[in-house]
PDB file of C-alpha atoms in Angstrom:
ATOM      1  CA  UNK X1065       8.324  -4.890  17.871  1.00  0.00           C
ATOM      2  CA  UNK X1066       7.009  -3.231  14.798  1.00  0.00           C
ATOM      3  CA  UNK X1067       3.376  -2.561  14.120  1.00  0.00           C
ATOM      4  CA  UNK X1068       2.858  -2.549  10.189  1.00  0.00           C
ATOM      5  CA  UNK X1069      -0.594  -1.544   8.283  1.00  0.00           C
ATOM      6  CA  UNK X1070      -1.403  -0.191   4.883  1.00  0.00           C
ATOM      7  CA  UNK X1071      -4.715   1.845   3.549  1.00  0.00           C
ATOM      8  CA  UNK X1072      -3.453   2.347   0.449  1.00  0.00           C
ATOM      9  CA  UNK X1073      -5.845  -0.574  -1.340  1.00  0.00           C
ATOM     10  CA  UNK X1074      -9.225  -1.979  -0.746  1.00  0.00           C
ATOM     11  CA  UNK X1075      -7.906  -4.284   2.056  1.00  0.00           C
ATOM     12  CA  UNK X1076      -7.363  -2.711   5.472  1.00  0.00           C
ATOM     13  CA  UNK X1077      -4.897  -4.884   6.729  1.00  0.00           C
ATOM     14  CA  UNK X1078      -2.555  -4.657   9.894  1.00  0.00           C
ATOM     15  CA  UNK X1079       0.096  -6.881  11.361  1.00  0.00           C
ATOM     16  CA  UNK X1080       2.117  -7.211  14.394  1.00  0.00           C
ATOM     17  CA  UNK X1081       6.440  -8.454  14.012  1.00  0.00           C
ATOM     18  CA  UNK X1082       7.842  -8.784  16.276  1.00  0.00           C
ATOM     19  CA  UNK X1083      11.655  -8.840  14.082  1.00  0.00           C
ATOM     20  CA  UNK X1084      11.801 -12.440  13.798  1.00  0.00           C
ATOM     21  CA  UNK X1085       8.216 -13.584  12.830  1.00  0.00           C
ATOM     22  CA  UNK X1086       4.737 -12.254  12.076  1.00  0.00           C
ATOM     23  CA  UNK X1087       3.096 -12.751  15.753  1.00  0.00           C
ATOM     24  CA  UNK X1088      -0.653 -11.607  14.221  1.00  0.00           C
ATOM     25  CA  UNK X1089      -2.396 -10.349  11.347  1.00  0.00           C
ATOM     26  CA  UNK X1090      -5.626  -9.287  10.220  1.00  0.00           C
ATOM     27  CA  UNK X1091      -7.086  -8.069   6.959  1.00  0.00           C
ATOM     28  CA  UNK X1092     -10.595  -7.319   5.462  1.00  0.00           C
ATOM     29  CA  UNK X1093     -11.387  -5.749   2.289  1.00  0.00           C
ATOM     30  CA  UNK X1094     -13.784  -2.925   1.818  1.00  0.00           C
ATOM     31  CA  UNK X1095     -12.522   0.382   0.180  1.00  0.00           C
ATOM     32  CA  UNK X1096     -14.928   2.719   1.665  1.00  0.00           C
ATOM     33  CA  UNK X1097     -14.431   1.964   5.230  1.00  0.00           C
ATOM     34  CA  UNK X1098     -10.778   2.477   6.221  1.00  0.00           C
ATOM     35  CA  UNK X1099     -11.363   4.981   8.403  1.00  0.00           C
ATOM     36  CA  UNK X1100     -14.081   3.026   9.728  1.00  0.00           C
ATOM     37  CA  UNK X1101     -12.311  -0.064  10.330  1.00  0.00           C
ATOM     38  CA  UNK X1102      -8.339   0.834  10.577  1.00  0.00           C
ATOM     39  CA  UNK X1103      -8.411   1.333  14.346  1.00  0.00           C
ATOM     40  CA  UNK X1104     -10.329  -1.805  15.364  1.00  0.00           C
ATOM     41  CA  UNK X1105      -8.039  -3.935  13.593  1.00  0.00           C
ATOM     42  CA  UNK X1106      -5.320  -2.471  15.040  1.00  0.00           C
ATOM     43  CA  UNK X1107      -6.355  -3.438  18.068  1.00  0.00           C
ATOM     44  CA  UNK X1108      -7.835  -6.937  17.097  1.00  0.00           C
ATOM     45  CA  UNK X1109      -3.998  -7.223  16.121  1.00  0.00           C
ATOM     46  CA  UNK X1110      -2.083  -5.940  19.279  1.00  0.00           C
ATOM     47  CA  UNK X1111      -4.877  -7.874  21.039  1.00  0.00           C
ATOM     48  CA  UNK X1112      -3.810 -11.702  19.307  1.00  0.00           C
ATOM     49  CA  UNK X1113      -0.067 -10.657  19.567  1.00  0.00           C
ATOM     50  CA  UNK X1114      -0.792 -10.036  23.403  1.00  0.00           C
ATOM     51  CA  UNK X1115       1.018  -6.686  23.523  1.00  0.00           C
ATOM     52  CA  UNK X1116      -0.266  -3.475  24.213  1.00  0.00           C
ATOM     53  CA  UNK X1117       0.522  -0.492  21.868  1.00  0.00           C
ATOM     54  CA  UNK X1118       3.260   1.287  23.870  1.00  0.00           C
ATOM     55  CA  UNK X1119       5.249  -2.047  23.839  1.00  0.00           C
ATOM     56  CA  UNK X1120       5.597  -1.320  19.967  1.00  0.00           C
ATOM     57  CA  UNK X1121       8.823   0.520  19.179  1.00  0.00           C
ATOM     58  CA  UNK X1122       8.353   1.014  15.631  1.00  0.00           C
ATOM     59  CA  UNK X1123       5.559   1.766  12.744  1.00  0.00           C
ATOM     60  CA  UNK X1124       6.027   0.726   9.529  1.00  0.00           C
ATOM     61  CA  UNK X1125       3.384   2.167   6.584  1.00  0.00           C
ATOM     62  CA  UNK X1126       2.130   1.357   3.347  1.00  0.00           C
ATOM     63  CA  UNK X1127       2.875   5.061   1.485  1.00  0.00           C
ATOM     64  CA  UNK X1128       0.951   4.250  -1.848  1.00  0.00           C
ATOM     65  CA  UNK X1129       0.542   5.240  -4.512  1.00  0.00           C
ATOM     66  CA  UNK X1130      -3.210   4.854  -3.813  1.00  0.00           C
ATOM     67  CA  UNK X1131      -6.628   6.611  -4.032  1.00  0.00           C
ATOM     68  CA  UNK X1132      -6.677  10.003  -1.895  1.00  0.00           C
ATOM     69  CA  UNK X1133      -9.246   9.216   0.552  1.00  0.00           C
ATOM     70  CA  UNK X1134      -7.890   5.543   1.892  1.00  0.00           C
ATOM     71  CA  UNK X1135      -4.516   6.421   1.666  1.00  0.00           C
ATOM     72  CA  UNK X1136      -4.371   9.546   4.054  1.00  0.00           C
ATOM     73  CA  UNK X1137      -6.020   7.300   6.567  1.00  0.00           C
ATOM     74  CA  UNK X1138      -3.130   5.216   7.188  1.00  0.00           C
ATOM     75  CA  UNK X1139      -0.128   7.611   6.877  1.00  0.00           C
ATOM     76  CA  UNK X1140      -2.138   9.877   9.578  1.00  0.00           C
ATOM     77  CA  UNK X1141      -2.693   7.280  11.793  1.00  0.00           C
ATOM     78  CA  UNK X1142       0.723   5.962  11.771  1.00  0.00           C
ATOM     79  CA  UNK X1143       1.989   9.967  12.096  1.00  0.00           C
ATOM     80  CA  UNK X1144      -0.292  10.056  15.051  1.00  0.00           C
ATOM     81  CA  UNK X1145       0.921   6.915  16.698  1.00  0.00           C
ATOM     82  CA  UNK X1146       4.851   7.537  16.020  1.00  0.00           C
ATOM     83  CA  UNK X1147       4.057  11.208  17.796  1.00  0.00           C
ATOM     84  CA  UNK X1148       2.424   9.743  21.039  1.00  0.00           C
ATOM     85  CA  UNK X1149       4.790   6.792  21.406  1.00  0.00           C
ATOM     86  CA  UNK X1150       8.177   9.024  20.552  1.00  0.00           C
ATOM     87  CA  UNK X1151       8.677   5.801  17.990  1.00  0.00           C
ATOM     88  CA  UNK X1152       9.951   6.247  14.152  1.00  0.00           C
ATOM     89  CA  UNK X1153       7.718   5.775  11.570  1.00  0.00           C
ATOM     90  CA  UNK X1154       8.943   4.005   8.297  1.00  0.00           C
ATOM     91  CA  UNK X1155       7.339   4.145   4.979  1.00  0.00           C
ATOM     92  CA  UNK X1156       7.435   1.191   2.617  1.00  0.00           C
ATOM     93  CA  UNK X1157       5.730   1.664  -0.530  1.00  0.00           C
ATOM     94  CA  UNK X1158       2.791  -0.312  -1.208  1.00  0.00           C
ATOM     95  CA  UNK X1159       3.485  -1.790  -4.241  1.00  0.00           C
ATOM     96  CA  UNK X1160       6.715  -3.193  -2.647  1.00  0.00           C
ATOM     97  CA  UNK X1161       4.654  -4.961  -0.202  1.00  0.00           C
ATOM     98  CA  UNK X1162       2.567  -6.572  -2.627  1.00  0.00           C
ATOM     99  CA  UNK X1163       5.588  -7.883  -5.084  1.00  0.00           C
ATOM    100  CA  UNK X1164       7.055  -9.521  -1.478  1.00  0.00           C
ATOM    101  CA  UNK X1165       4.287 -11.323  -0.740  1.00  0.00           C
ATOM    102  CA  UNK X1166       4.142 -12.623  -3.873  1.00  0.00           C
ATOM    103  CA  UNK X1167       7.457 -14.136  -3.618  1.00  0.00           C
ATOM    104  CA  UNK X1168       6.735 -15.413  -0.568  1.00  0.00           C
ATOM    105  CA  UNK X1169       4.228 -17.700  -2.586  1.00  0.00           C
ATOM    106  CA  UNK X1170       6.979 -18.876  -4.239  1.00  0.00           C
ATOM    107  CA  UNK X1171       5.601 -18.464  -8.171  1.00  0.00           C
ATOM    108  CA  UNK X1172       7.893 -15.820  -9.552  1.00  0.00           C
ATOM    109  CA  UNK X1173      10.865 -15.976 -11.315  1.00  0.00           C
ATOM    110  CA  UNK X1174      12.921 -13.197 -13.279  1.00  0.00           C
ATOM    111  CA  UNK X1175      11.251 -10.101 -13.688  1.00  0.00           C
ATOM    112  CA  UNK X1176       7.375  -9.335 -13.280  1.00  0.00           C
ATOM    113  CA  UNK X1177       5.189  -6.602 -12.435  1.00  0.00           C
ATOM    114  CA  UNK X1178       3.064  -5.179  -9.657  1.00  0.00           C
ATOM    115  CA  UNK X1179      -0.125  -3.445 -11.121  1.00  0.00           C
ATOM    116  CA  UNK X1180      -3.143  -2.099  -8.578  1.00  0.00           C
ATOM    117  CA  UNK X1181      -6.566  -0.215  -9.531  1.00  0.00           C
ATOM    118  CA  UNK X1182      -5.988   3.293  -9.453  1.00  0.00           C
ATOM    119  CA  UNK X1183      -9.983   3.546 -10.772  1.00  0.00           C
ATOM    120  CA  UNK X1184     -10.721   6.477 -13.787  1.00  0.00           C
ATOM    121  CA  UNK X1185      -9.891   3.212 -15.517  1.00  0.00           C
ATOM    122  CA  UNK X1186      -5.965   3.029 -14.880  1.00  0.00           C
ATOM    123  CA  UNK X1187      -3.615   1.442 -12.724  1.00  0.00           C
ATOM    124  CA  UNK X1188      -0.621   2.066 -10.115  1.00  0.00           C
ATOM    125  CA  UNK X1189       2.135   0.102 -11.236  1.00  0.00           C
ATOM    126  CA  UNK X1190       6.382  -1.119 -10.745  1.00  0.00           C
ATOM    127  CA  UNK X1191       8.740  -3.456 -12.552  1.00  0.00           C
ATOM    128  CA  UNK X1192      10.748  -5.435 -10.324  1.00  0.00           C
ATOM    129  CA  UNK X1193      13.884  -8.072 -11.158  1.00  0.00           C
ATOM    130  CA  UNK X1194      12.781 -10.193  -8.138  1.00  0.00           C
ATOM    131  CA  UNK X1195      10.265  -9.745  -4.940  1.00  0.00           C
ATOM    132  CA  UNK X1196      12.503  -7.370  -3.313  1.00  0.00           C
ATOM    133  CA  UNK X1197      14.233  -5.234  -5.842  1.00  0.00           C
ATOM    134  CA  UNK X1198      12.062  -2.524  -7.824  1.00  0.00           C
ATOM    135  CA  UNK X1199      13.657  -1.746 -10.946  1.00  0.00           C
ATOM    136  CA  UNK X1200      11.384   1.303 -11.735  1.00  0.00           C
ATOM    137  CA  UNK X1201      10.142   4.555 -10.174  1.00  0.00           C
ATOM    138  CA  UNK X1202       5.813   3.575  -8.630  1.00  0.00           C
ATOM    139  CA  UNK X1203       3.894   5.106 -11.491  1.00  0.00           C
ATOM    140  CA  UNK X1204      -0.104   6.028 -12.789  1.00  0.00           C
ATOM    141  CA  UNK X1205      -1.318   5.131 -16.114  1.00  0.00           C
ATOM    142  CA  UNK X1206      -3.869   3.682 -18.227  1.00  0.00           C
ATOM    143  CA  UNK X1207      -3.240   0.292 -19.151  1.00  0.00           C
ATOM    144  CA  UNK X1208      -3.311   0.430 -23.082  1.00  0.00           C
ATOM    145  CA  UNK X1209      -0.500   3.049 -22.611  1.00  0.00           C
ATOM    146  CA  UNK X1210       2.006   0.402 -20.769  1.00  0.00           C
ATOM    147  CA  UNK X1211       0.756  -2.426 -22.724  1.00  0.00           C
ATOM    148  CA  UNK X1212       4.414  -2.955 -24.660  1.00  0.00           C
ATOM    149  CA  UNK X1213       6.007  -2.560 -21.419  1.00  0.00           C
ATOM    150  CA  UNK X1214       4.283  -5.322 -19.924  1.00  0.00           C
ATOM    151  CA  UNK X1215       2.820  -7.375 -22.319  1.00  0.00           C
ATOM    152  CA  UNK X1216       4.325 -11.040 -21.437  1.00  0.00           C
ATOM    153  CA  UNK X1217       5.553 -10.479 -17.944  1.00  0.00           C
ATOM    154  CA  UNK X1218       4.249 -12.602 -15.182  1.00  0.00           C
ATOM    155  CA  UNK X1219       2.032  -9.580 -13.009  1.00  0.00           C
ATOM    156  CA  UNK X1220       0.580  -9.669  -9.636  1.00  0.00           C
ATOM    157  CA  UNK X1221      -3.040  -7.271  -8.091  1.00  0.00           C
ATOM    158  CA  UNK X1222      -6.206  -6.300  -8.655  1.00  0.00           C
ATOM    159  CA  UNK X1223      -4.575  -4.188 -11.706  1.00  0.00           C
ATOM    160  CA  UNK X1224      -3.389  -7.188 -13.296  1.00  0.00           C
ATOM    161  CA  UNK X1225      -6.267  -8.946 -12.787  1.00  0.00           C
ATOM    162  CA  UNK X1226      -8.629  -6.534 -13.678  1.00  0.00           C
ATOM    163  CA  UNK X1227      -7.127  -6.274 -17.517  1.00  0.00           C
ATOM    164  CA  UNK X1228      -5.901  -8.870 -18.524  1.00  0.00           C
ATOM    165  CA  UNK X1229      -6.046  -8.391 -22.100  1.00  0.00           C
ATOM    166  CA  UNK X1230      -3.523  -5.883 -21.280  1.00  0.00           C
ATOM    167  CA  UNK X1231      -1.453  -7.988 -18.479  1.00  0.00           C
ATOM    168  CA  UNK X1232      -1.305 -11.403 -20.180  1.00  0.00           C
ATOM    169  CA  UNK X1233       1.125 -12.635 -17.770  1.00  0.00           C
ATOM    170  CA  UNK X1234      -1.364 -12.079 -14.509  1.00  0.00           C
ATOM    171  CA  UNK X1235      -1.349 -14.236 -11.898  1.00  0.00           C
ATOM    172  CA  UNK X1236      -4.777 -13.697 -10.724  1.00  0.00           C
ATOM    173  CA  UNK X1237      -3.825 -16.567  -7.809  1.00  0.00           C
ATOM    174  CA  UNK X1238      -1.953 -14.130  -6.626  1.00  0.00           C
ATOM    175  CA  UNK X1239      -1.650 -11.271  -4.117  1.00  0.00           C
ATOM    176  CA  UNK X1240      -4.702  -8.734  -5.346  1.00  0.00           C
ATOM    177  CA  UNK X1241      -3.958  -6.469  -2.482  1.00  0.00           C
ATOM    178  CA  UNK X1242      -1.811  -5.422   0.576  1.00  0.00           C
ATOM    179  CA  UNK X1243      -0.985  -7.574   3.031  1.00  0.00           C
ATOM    180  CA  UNK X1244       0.532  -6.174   6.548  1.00  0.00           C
ATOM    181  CA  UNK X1245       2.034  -9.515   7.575  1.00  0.00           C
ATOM    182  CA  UNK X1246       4.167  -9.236   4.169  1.00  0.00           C
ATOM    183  CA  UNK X1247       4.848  -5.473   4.749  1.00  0.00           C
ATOM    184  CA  UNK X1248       5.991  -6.047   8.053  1.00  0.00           C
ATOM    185  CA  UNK X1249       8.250  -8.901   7.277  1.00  0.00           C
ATOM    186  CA  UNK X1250       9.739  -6.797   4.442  1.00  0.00           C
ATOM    187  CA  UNK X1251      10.622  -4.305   6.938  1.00  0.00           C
ATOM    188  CA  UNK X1252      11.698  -6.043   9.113  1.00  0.00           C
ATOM    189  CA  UNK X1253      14.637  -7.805   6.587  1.00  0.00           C
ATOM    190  CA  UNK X1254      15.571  -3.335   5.376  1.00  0.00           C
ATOM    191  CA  UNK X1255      15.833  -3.139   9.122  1.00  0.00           C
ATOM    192  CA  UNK X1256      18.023  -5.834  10.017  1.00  0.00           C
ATOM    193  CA  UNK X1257      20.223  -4.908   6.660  1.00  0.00           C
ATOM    194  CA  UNK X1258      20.445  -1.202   7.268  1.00  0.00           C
ATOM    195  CA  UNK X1259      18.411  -0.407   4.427  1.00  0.00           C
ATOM    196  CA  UNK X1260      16.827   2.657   4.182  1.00  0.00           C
ATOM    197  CA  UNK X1261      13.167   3.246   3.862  1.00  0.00           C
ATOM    198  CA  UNK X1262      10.822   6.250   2.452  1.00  0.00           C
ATOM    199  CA  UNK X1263       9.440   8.938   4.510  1.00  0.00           C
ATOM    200  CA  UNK X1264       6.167   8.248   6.062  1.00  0.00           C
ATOM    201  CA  UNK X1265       4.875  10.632   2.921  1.00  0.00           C
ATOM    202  CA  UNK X1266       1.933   9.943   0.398  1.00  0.00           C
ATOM    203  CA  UNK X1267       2.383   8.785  -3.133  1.00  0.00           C
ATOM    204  CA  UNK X1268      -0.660   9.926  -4.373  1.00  0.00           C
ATOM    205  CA  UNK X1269       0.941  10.546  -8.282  1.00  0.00           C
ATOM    206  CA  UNK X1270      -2.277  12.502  -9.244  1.00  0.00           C
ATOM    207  CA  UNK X1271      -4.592  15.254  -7.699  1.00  0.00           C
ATOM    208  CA  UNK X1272      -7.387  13.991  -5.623  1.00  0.00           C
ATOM    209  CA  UNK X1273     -11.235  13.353  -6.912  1.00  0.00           C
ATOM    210  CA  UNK X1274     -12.321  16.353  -5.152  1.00  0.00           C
ATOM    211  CA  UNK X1275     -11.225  19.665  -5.609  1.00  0.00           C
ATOM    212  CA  UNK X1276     -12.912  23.313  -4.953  1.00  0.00           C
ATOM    213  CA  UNK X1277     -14.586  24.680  -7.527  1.00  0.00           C
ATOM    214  CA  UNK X1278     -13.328  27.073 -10.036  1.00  0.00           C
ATOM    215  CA  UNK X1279     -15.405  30.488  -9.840  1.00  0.00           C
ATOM    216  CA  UNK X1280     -17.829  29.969  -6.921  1.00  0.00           C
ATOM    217  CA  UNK X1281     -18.966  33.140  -5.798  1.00  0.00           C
ATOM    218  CA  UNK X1282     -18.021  34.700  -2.768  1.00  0.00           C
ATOM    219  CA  UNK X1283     -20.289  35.358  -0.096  1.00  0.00           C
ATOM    220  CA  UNK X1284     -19.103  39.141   1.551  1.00  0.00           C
ATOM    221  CA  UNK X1285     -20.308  40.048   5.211  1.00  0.00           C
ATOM    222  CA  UNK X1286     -22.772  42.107   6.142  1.00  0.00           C
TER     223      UNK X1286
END
């Protein structure tokens, strides 16, 4: 019975499997309130899968990449609930998660891309040869600087969508953001194959927004 979710994009989206089929889902899109809203649809989840959360026996996470802020939300909860419950924890990166639901659509075929906003006006991006295999490391960079890498391929998320002049094969019916059902059904499959999975670890690729300030001055004592 694994309990998936992912913070790692605007949506804050969890999903109960329970190794056969998705038994509930819930998503909502807002990227300033995952910490606000994480925990309630955890439950709303558990609650329409009619389990309670020490029946789960494994968390699965979305690891990034991703903004600071949302995706620490997510990796700490699911560190918090693997600790109380004595139940692993297995990271999935998020851009994985997308390219399977994708497939799952059923509009892909050969190689495409998964590209999401990574704001300061650049994107977290993959190549993959099909909705499970990733054929490149998750990387951070402004679209005009990829644009020979990707120009032509068929692309999927807000990334793609959001520059297209860049993307030119984007698929903007397709997945924009993270989708727990689709995580959890992806682990589910590396589970039942023996595949192995990341550590429940951040892929931030960059330093966060905020940062202390270079020379503040000290206050000493009295």
């Amino acid at each position: 019975m694994l309990l998936a979710f992912d913070t790692a994009t605007p949506a804050i989206t969890a999903a109960v499997h329970d190794g056969t089929a998705v038994r509930a889902e819930s998503t909502q899109v807002d990227a300033r309130r995952h910490g606000e809203l994480l925990l309630p649809t955890v439950d709303t989840v558990l609650s329409e899968a009619g389990i309670k959360l020490d029946a789960v026996t494994g968390i699965v996470v979305g690891v990034g990449p991703g903004p600071y802020t949302g995706l620490r939300v997510g990796l700490v909860t699911a560190a918090a609930f693997g600790d109380a419950l004595g139940i692993p924890v297995y990271g999935v990166c998020t851009l994985d998660g997308i390219a399977y639901a994708a497939g799952r659509m059923g509009d892909l075929d050969g190689p495409f891309v998964v590209a999401t906003d990574a704001r300061r006006k650049e994107v977290y991006w993959a190549r993959y040869t099909d909705p499970r295999t990733r054929t490149s490391d998750p990387a951070v960079d402004r679209p005009a600087d990829i644009a020979d890498e990707v120009a032509g391929l068929p692309a999927v998320g807000a990334g793609a969508v959001l520059y297209p002049q860049v993307f030119t094969g984007a698929r903007a019916h397709g997945p924009q953001h993270q989708s727990a059902a689709a995580l959890a059904a992806l682990a589910a499959e590396r589970l039942a194959s023996g595949a192995d999975f990341l550590p429940p670890l951040p892929l931030y690729l960059r330093r966060p927004d905020a940062q202390v300030p270079a020379g503040y001055k000290a206050v000493m004592p009295k």
